[in-house]
PDB file of C-alpha atoms in Angstrom:
ATOM      1  CA  ASP W   1       0.009  -0.012   0.025  1.00  0.00           C
ATOM      2  CA  MET W   2       1.616   3.267  -1.146  1.00  0.00           C
ATOM      3  CA  LYS W   3       1.870   5.573   1.637  1.00  0.00           C
ATOM      4  CA  VAL W   4       3.242   9.009   2.787  1.00  0.00           C
ATOM      5  CA  THR W   5       3.396   9.530   6.548  1.00  0.00           C
ATOM      6  CA  GLN W   6       4.018  12.670   8.456  1.00  0.00           C
ATOM      7  CA  MET W   7       4.864  13.167  12.161  1.00  0.00           C
ATOM      8  CA  PRO W   8       3.713  14.867  14.254  1.00  0.00           C
ATOM      9  CA  ARG W   9       0.164  15.550  13.041  1.00  0.00           C
ATOM     10  CA  TYR W  10      -0.267  18.516  15.365  1.00  0.00           C
ATOM     11  CA  LEU W  11       2.357  20.692  17.035  1.00  0.00           C
ATOM     12  CA  ILE W  12       2.401  23.854  19.041  1.00  0.00           C
ATOM     13  CA  LYS W  13       5.526  25.763  19.569  1.00  0.00           C
ATOM     14  CA  ARG W  14       6.694  29.097  20.951  1.00  0.00           C
ATOM     15  CA  MET W  15       8.217  31.779  18.933  1.00  0.00           C
ATOM     16  CA  GLY W  16      12.023  31.212  18.636  1.00  0.00           C
ATOM     17  CA  GLU W  17      11.822  27.472  19.290  1.00  0.00           C
ATOM     18  CA  ASN W  18      13.204  25.000  16.786  1.00  0.00           C
ATOM     19  CA  VAL W  19      10.769  22.773  14.859  1.00  0.00           C
ATOM     20  CA  LEU W  20      11.403  19.404  13.176  1.00  0.00           C
ATOM     21  CA  LEU W  21       8.715  17.904  10.838  1.00  0.00           C
ATOM     22  CA  GLU W  22       9.262  14.539   9.589  1.00  0.00           C
ATOM     23  CA  CYS W  23       8.004  12.805   6.454  1.00  0.00           C
ATOM     24  CA  GLY W  24       8.384   9.234   5.279  1.00  0.00           C
ATOM     25  CA  GLN W  25       7.380   7.275   2.127  1.00  0.00           C
ATOM     26  CA  ASP W  26       7.367   3.581   1.350  1.00  0.00           C
ATOM     27  CA  MET W  27       7.419   3.823  -2.452  1.00  0.00           C
ATOM     28  CA  SER W  28      11.131   4.408  -3.100  1.00  0.00           C
ATOM     29  CA  HIS W  29      10.307   7.700  -4.871  1.00  0.00           C
ATOM     30  CA  GLU W  30      13.301   9.816  -5.707  1.00  0.00           C
ATOM     31  CA  THR W  31      11.543  13.123  -5.575  1.00  0.00           C
ATOM     32  CA  MET W  32       9.927  14.562  -2.442  1.00  0.00           C
ATOM     33  CA  TYR W  33       8.372  17.989  -1.573  1.00  0.00           C
ATOM     34  CA  TRP W  34       7.465  20.126   1.266  1.00  0.00           C
ATOM     35  CA  TYR W  35       4.521  22.559   0.896  1.00  0.00           C
ATOM     36  CA  ARG W  36       2.560  24.761   3.171  1.00  0.00           C
ATOM     37  CA  GLN W  37      -1.141  25.496   2.836  1.00  0.00           C
ATOM     38  CA  ASP W  38      -2.723  28.684   4.018  1.00  0.00           C
ATOM     39  CA  PRO W  39      -6.220  29.935   3.479  1.00  0.00           C
ATOM     40  CA  GLY W  40      -6.546  31.844   0.192  1.00  0.00           C
ATOM     41  CA  LEU W  41      -2.995  30.932  -0.905  1.00  0.00           C
ATOM     42  CA  GLY W  42      -3.362  27.307  -1.855  1.00  0.00           C
ATOM     43  CA  LEU W  43      -0.269  25.163  -1.803  1.00  0.00           C
ATOM     44  CA  GLN W  44       3.073  26.807  -1.753  1.00  0.00           C
ATOM     45  CA  LEU W  45       6.274  24.912  -2.498  1.00  0.00           C
ATOM     46  CA  ILE W  46       8.951  25.317   0.123  1.00  0.00           C
ATOM     47  CA  TYR W  47      11.602  22.784  -0.995  1.00  0.00           C
ATOM     48  CA  ILE W  48      11.951  20.001  -3.420  1.00  0.00           C
ATOM     49  CA  SER W  49      14.371  17.001  -3.017  1.00  0.00           C
ATOM     50  CA  TYR W  50      15.506  15.038  -6.060  1.00  0.00           C
ATOM     51  CA  ASP W  51      17.254  12.330  -3.975  1.00  0.00           C
ATOM     52  CA  VAL W  52      19.525  11.920  -0.941  1.00  0.00           C
ATOM     53  CA  ASP W  53      21.397  15.237  -0.363  1.00  0.00           C
ATOM     54  CA  SER W  54      20.061  16.718  -3.572  1.00  0.00           C
ATOM     55  CA  ASN W  55      17.649  19.492  -2.461  1.00  0.00           C
ATOM     56  CA  SER W  56      16.441  22.668  -4.250  1.00  0.00           C
ATOM     57  CA  GLU W  57      14.653  25.718  -3.075  1.00  0.00           C
ATOM     58  CA  GLY W  58      10.965  26.026  -4.019  1.00  0.00           C
ATOM     59  CA  ASP W  59       8.894  29.264  -4.109  1.00  0.00           C
ATOM     60  CA  ILE W  60       9.062  30.180  -0.317  1.00  0.00           C
ATOM     61  CA  PRO W  61      12.209  28.688   1.175  1.00  0.00           C
ATOM     62  CA  LYS W  62      13.121  31.599   3.533  1.00  0.00           C
ATOM     63  CA  GLY W  63      12.996  30.527   7.155  1.00  0.00           C
ATOM     64  CA  TYR W  64      13.149  26.835   6.238  1.00  0.00           C
ATOM     65  CA  ARG W  65      15.778  24.149   5.624  1.00  0.00           C
ATOM     66  CA  VAL W  66      15.584  20.537   4.748  1.00  0.00           C
ATOM     67  CA  SER W  67      17.445  17.319   5.255  1.00  0.00           C
ATOM     68  CA  ARG W  68      17.259  14.125   3.174  1.00  0.00           C
ATOM     69  CA  LYS W  69      19.750  11.490   4.325  1.00  0.00           C
ATOM     70  CA  LYS W  70      17.775   8.479   3.232  1.00  0.00           C
ATOM     71  CA  ARG W  71      15.636   8.104   0.188  1.00  0.00           C
ATOM     72  CA  GLU W  72      12.481   7.372   2.304  1.00  0.00           C
ATOM     73  CA  HIS W  73      12.813  10.223   4.705  1.00  0.00           C
ATOM     74  CA  PHE W  74      12.572  13.979   4.134  1.00  0.00           C
ATOM     75  CA  SER W  75      12.742  16.480   7.094  1.00  0.00           C
ATOM     76  CA  LEU W  76      11.648  20.119   7.250  1.00  0.00           C
ATOM     77  CA  ILE W  77      13.416  22.252   9.847  1.00  0.00           C
ATOM     78  CA  LEU W  78      12.358  25.586  11.157  1.00  0.00           C
ATOM     79  CA  ASP W  79      15.250  27.265  13.063  1.00  0.00           C
ATOM     80  CA  SER W  80      13.749  29.812  15.500  1.00  0.00           C
ATOM     81  CA  ALA W  81      10.086  29.582  14.462  1.00  0.00           C
ATOM     82  CA  LYS W  82       8.104  32.655  13.736  1.00  0.00           C
ATOM     83  CA  THR W  83       4.409  33.235  14.272  1.00  0.00           C
ATOM     84  CA  ASN W  84       3.884  33.676  10.482  1.00  0.00           C
ATOM     85  CA  GLN W  85       5.045  30.100  10.068  1.00  0.00           C
ATOM     86  CA  THR W  86       1.774  28.911  11.622  1.00  0.00           C
ATOM     87  CA  SER W  87       0.299  26.788   8.845  1.00  0.00           C
ATOM     88  CA  VAL W  88      -0.534  23.319   7.674  1.00  0.00           C
ATOM     89  CA  TYR W  89       2.533  21.558   6.137  1.00  0.00           C
ATOM     90  CA  PHE W  90       2.259  18.825   3.609  1.00  0.00           C
ATOM     91  CA  CYS W  91       4.856  16.476   2.414  1.00  0.00           C
ATOM     92  CA  ALA W  92       4.621  14.642  -0.943  1.00  0.00           C
ATOM     93  CA  SER W  93       6.492  12.215  -3.035  1.00  0.00           C
ATOM     94  CA  SER W  94       6.304  11.654  -6.740  1.00  0.00           C
ATOM     95  CA  SER W  95       6.397   9.113  -9.378  1.00  0.00           C
ATOM     96  CA  ARG W  96       6.766  10.736 -12.757  1.00  0.00           C
ATOM     97  CA  ASP W  97       4.489  13.708 -12.377  1.00  0.00           C
ATOM     98  CA  GLU W  98       1.856  12.253 -10.014  1.00  0.00           C
ATOM     99  CA  GLN W  99       2.312  13.343  -6.445  1.00  0.00           C
ATOM    100  CA  TYR W 100       1.304  11.379  -3.368  1.00  0.00           C
ATOM    101  CA  PHE W 101       0.531  13.472  -0.329  1.00  0.00           C
ATOM    102  CA  GLY W 102       0.803  12.815   3.391  1.00  0.00           C
ATOM    103  CA  PRO W 103      -2.019  13.796   5.872  1.00  0.00           C
ATOM    104  CA  GLY W 104      -0.335  17.047   6.875  1.00  0.00           C
ATOM    105  CA  THR W 105       1.058  18.644  10.081  1.00  0.00           C
ATOM    106  CA  ARG W 106      -0.766  21.423  11.660  1.00  0.00           C
ATOM    107  CA  LEU W 107       1.835  23.790  13.235  1.00  0.00           C
ATOM    108  CA  THR W 108       0.973  26.641  15.566  1.00  0.00           C
ATOM    109  CA  VAL W 109       3.639  29.027  16.542  1.00  0.00           C
ATOM    110  CA  LEU W 110       2.617  31.131  19.550  1.00  0.00           C
TER     111      LEU W 110
ATOM    112  CA  ALA D   1       5.548  30.610 -16.605  1.00  0.00           C
ATOM    113  CA  GLN D   2       2.996  27.948 -16.084  1.00  0.00           C
ATOM    114  CA  SER D   3      -0.079  28.776 -13.945  1.00  0.00           C
ATOM    115  CA  VAL D   4      -3.557  27.428 -13.056  1.00  0.00           C
ATOM    116  CA  THR D   5      -6.618  29.512 -12.423  1.00  0.00           C
ATOM    117  CA  GLN D   6      -9.690  28.163 -10.747  1.00  0.00           C
ATOM    118  CA  PRO D   7     -12.232  30.979 -11.115  1.00  0.00           C
ATOM    119  CA  ASP D   8     -14.722  29.718  -8.595  1.00  0.00           C
ATOM    120  CA  ALA D   9     -13.554  29.781  -5.027  1.00  0.00           C
ATOM    121  CA  ARG D  10     -16.827  28.214  -3.712  1.00  0.00           C
ATOM    122  CA  VAL D  11     -19.575  26.189  -5.393  1.00  0.00           C
ATOM    123  CA  THR D  12     -22.702  25.023  -3.639  1.00  0.00           C
ATOM    124  CA  VAL D  13     -24.642  22.191  -5.147  1.00  0.00           C
ATOM    125  CA  SER D  14     -27.632  19.971  -4.153  1.00  0.00           C
ATOM    126  CA  GLU D  15     -27.127  16.255  -3.673  1.00  0.00           C
ATOM    127  CA  GLY D  16     -27.928  14.479  -6.878  1.00  0.00           C
ATOM    128  CA  ALA D  17     -27.315  17.465  -9.049  1.00  0.00           C
ATOM    129  CA  SER D  18     -24.558  17.687 -11.569  1.00  0.00           C
ATOM    130  CA  LEU D  19     -21.211  19.441 -10.851  1.00  0.00           C
ATOM    131  CA  GLN D  20     -18.751  21.235 -13.015  1.00  0.00           C
ATOM    132  CA  LEU D  21     -15.533  22.822 -11.663  1.00  0.00           C
ATOM    133  CA  ARG D  22     -13.581  25.139 -13.946  1.00  0.00           C
ATOM    134  CA  CYS D  23      -9.857  25.151 -14.422  1.00  0.00           C
ATOM    135  CA  LYS D  24      -7.812  27.230 -16.895  1.00  0.00           C
ATOM    136  CA  TYR D  25      -4.122  26.738 -17.358  1.00  0.00           C
ATOM    137  CA  SER D  26      -1.189  28.506 -18.907  1.00  0.00           C
ATOM    138  CA  TYR D  27       1.564  26.337 -20.171  1.00  0.00           C
ATOM    139  CA  PHE D  28       4.229  26.419 -22.915  1.00  0.00           C
ATOM    140  CA  GLY D  29       4.018  23.111 -24.657  1.00  0.00           C
ATOM    141  CA  THR D  30       1.830  20.041 -23.960  1.00  0.00           C
ATOM    142  CA  PRO D  31       0.804  20.040 -20.270  1.00  0.00           C
ATOM    143  CA  TYR D  32       0.144  17.148 -18.012  1.00  0.00           C
ATOM    144  CA  LEU D  33      -2.953  18.060 -15.871  1.00  0.00           C
ATOM    145  CA  PHE D  34      -4.295  16.734 -12.647  1.00  0.00           C
ATOM    146  CA  TRP D  35      -7.319  17.114 -10.317  1.00  0.00           C
ATOM    147  CA  TYR D  36      -6.768  16.500  -6.615  1.00  0.00           C
ATOM    148  CA  VAL D  37      -9.426  16.394  -3.885  1.00  0.00           C
ATOM    149  CA  GLN D  38      -8.883  17.394  -0.249  1.00  0.00           C
ATOM    150  CA  TYR D  39     -11.358  16.146   2.321  1.00  0.00           C
ATOM    151  CA  PRO D  40     -11.527  17.977   5.652  1.00  0.00           C
ATOM    152  CA  ARG D  41      -8.314  17.572   7.758  1.00  0.00           C
ATOM    153  CA  GLN D  42      -6.672  15.319   5.183  1.00  0.00           C
ATOM    154  CA  GLY D  43      -3.986  15.473   2.514  1.00  0.00           C
ATOM    155  CA  LEU D  44      -4.585  15.788  -1.211  1.00  0.00           C
ATOM    156  CA  GLN D  45      -5.741  12.617  -3.140  1.00  0.00           C
ATOM    157  CA  LEU D  46      -5.498  12.211  -6.873  1.00  0.00           C
ATOM    158  CA  LEU D  47      -8.872  12.172  -8.594  1.00  0.00           C
ATOM    159  CA  LEU D  48      -7.677  11.904 -12.244  1.00  0.00           C
ATOM    160  CA  LYS D  49      -4.812  12.817 -14.493  1.00  0.00           C
ATOM    161  CA  TYR D  50      -4.348  13.840 -18.156  1.00  0.00           C
ATOM    162  CA  TYR D  51      -1.465  12.750 -20.245  1.00  0.00           C
ATOM    163  CA  PRO D  52      -1.539  13.630 -23.983  1.00  0.00           C
ATOM    164  CA  GLY D  53      -4.084  11.482 -25.619  1.00  0.00           C
ATOM    165  CA  ASP D  54      -7.904  11.052 -25.214  1.00  0.00           C
ATOM    166  CA  PRO D  55      -9.108  14.518 -24.067  1.00  0.00           C
ATOM    167  CA  VAL D  56     -11.821  13.049 -21.747  1.00  0.00           C
ATOM    168  CA  VAL D  57     -10.324  11.222 -18.713  1.00  0.00           C
ATOM    169  CA  GLN D  58     -12.079   9.205 -16.241  1.00  0.00           C
ATOM    170  CA  GLY D  59     -11.296   9.353 -12.501  1.00  0.00           C
ATOM    171  CA  VAL D  60     -12.433   7.853  -9.259  1.00  0.00           C
ATOM    172  CA  ASN D  61     -15.853   8.131  -7.768  1.00  0.00           C
ATOM    173  CA  GLY D  62     -17.628   9.061 -11.026  1.00  0.00           C
ATOM    174  CA  PHE D  63     -15.461  12.080 -11.724  1.00  0.00           C
ATOM    175  CA  GLU D  64     -14.333  12.917 -15.306  1.00  0.00           C
ATOM    176  CA  ALA D  65     -12.424  15.854 -16.848  1.00  0.00           C
ATOM    177  CA  GLU D  66     -12.138  17.126 -20.369  1.00  0.00           C
ATOM    178  CA  PHE D  67      -8.952  18.741 -21.707  1.00  0.00           C
ATOM    179  CA  SER D  68      -9.221  21.476 -24.269  1.00  0.00           C
ATOM    180  CA  LYS D  69      -6.138  22.850 -25.842  1.00  0.00           C
ATOM    181  CA  SER D  70      -7.935  25.634 -27.740  1.00  0.00           C
ATOM    182  CA  ASN D  71      -9.537  26.934 -24.425  1.00  0.00           C
ATOM    183  CA  SER D  72      -6.553  26.084 -22.250  1.00  0.00           C
ATOM    184  CA  SER D  73      -8.981  24.457 -19.939  1.00  0.00           C
ATOM    185  CA  PHE D  74      -9.370  21.168 -17.947  1.00  0.00           C
ATOM    186  CA  HIS D  75     -12.816  21.258 -16.307  1.00  0.00           C
ATOM    187  CA  LEU D  76     -13.932  18.550 -13.978  1.00  0.00           C
ATOM    188  CA  ARG D  77     -17.497  17.113 -14.034  1.00  0.00           C
ATOM    189  CA  LYS D  78     -19.604  14.729 -12.078  1.00  0.00           C
ATOM    190  CA  ALA D  79     -23.093  13.784 -13.164  1.00  0.00           C
ATOM    191  CA  SER D  80     -24.656  13.259  -9.690  1.00  0.00           C
ATOM    192  CA  VAL D  81     -23.081  14.642  -6.610  1.00  0.00           C
ATOM    193  CA  HIS D  82     -23.083  12.812  -3.267  1.00  0.00           C
ATOM    194  CA  TRP D  83     -22.764  14.366   0.100  1.00  0.00           C
ATOM    195  CA  SER D  84     -19.357  12.698   0.451  1.00  0.00           C
ATOM    196  CA  ASP D  85     -18.092  14.966  -2.274  1.00  0.00           C
ATOM    197  CA  TRP D  86     -18.048  17.932   0.186  1.00  0.00           C
ATOM    198  CA  ALA D  87     -14.319  18.849  -0.237  1.00  0.00           C
ATOM    199  CA  VAL D  88     -11.876  21.233  -1.799  1.00  0.00           C
ATOM    200  CA  TYR D  89     -10.796  20.383  -5.272  1.00  0.00           C
ATOM    201  CA  PHE D  90      -7.441  21.503  -6.781  1.00  0.00           C
ATOM    202  CA  CYS D  91      -6.442  21.577 -10.373  1.00  0.00           C
ATOM    203  CA  ALA D  92      -2.695  21.272 -11.175  1.00  0.00           C
ATOM    204  CA  VAL D  93      -0.233  21.437 -14.095  1.00  0.00           C
ATOM    205  CA  ASN D  94       3.163  19.898 -14.363  1.00  0.00           C
ATOM    206  CA  ASN D  95       5.902  22.410 -13.567  1.00  0.00           C
ATOM    207  CA  TYR D  96       8.956  21.014 -15.331  1.00  0.00           C
ATOM    208  CA  ALA D  97      11.535  20.100 -12.695  1.00  0.00           C
ATOM    209  CA  GLN D  98       9.562  21.740  -9.842  1.00  0.00           C
ATOM    210  CA  GLY D  99       6.687  19.259  -9.569  1.00  0.00           C
ATOM    211  CA  LEU D 100       3.268  20.673  -9.951  1.00  0.00           C
ATOM    212  CA  THR D 101       1.704  24.172  -9.954  1.00  0.00           C
ATOM    213  CA  PHE D 102      -1.528  24.209  -8.132  1.00  0.00           C
ATOM    214  CA  GLY D 103      -4.658  26.394  -8.478  1.00  0.00           C
ATOM    215  CA  LEU D 104      -6.028  27.940  -5.323  1.00  0.00           C
ATOM    216  CA  GLY D 105      -8.760  25.406  -5.067  1.00  0.00           C
ATOM    217  CA  THR D 106     -12.575  25.288  -5.317  1.00  0.00           C
ATOM    218  CA  ARG D 107     -14.573  24.538  -2.130  1.00  0.00           C
ATOM    219  CA  VAL D 108     -17.591  22.362  -2.903  1.00  0.00           C
ATOM    220  CA  SER D 109     -20.480  22.296  -0.414  1.00  0.00           C
ATOM    221  CA  VAL D 110     -23.240  19.699  -0.977  1.00  0.00           C
ATOM    222  CA  PHE D 111     -26.668  20.137   0.613  1.00  0.00           C
ATOM    223  CA  PRO D 112     -29.618  17.755   0.614  1.00  0.00           C
TER     224      PRO D 112
END
């Protein structure tokens, strides 16, 4: 069963704290993505990873960094989180052009 | 640059009625097009996809979409809506090496 998992599902942090969002996939896809979703803005691409240690900025990378040390895992890191990073974060992996999405992480930064 | 426009932010429909969601794209060349659905508190799930070929593509749960190159459109249709179709629908176009470009979505509400 093809699956993308995300942990945690819900997270509350204080401004200035570090945040780690984890994503896993069991399909051996080379390409993985991190998006954030905000009302009225749709899905915005933060980072894309083409394989282990091969990452590229998306449309809104500022304030974020990523790590991909294994093909099946892709992490999103917020160093010193800001209140405007409150959002729902989605991870996806792709085969050809079709993307498979995780269930999302709802992050609140107070 | 490629882009996707979904002109209707919200659509309200009665259960059993037909549904059409509009999608216009901008793309240099031959696009690959997708419709995704997002149910409340969930991630996006693929409804259907268009790769060059038959302009009408069938998807899951009775959805279909029609590609029109002359109109730069990829509208989604369903003949008879069910209450479980209450969701947000996203149209997307392939974005070369950057994955997919998504529209802002259309929120569909279904009433008895």
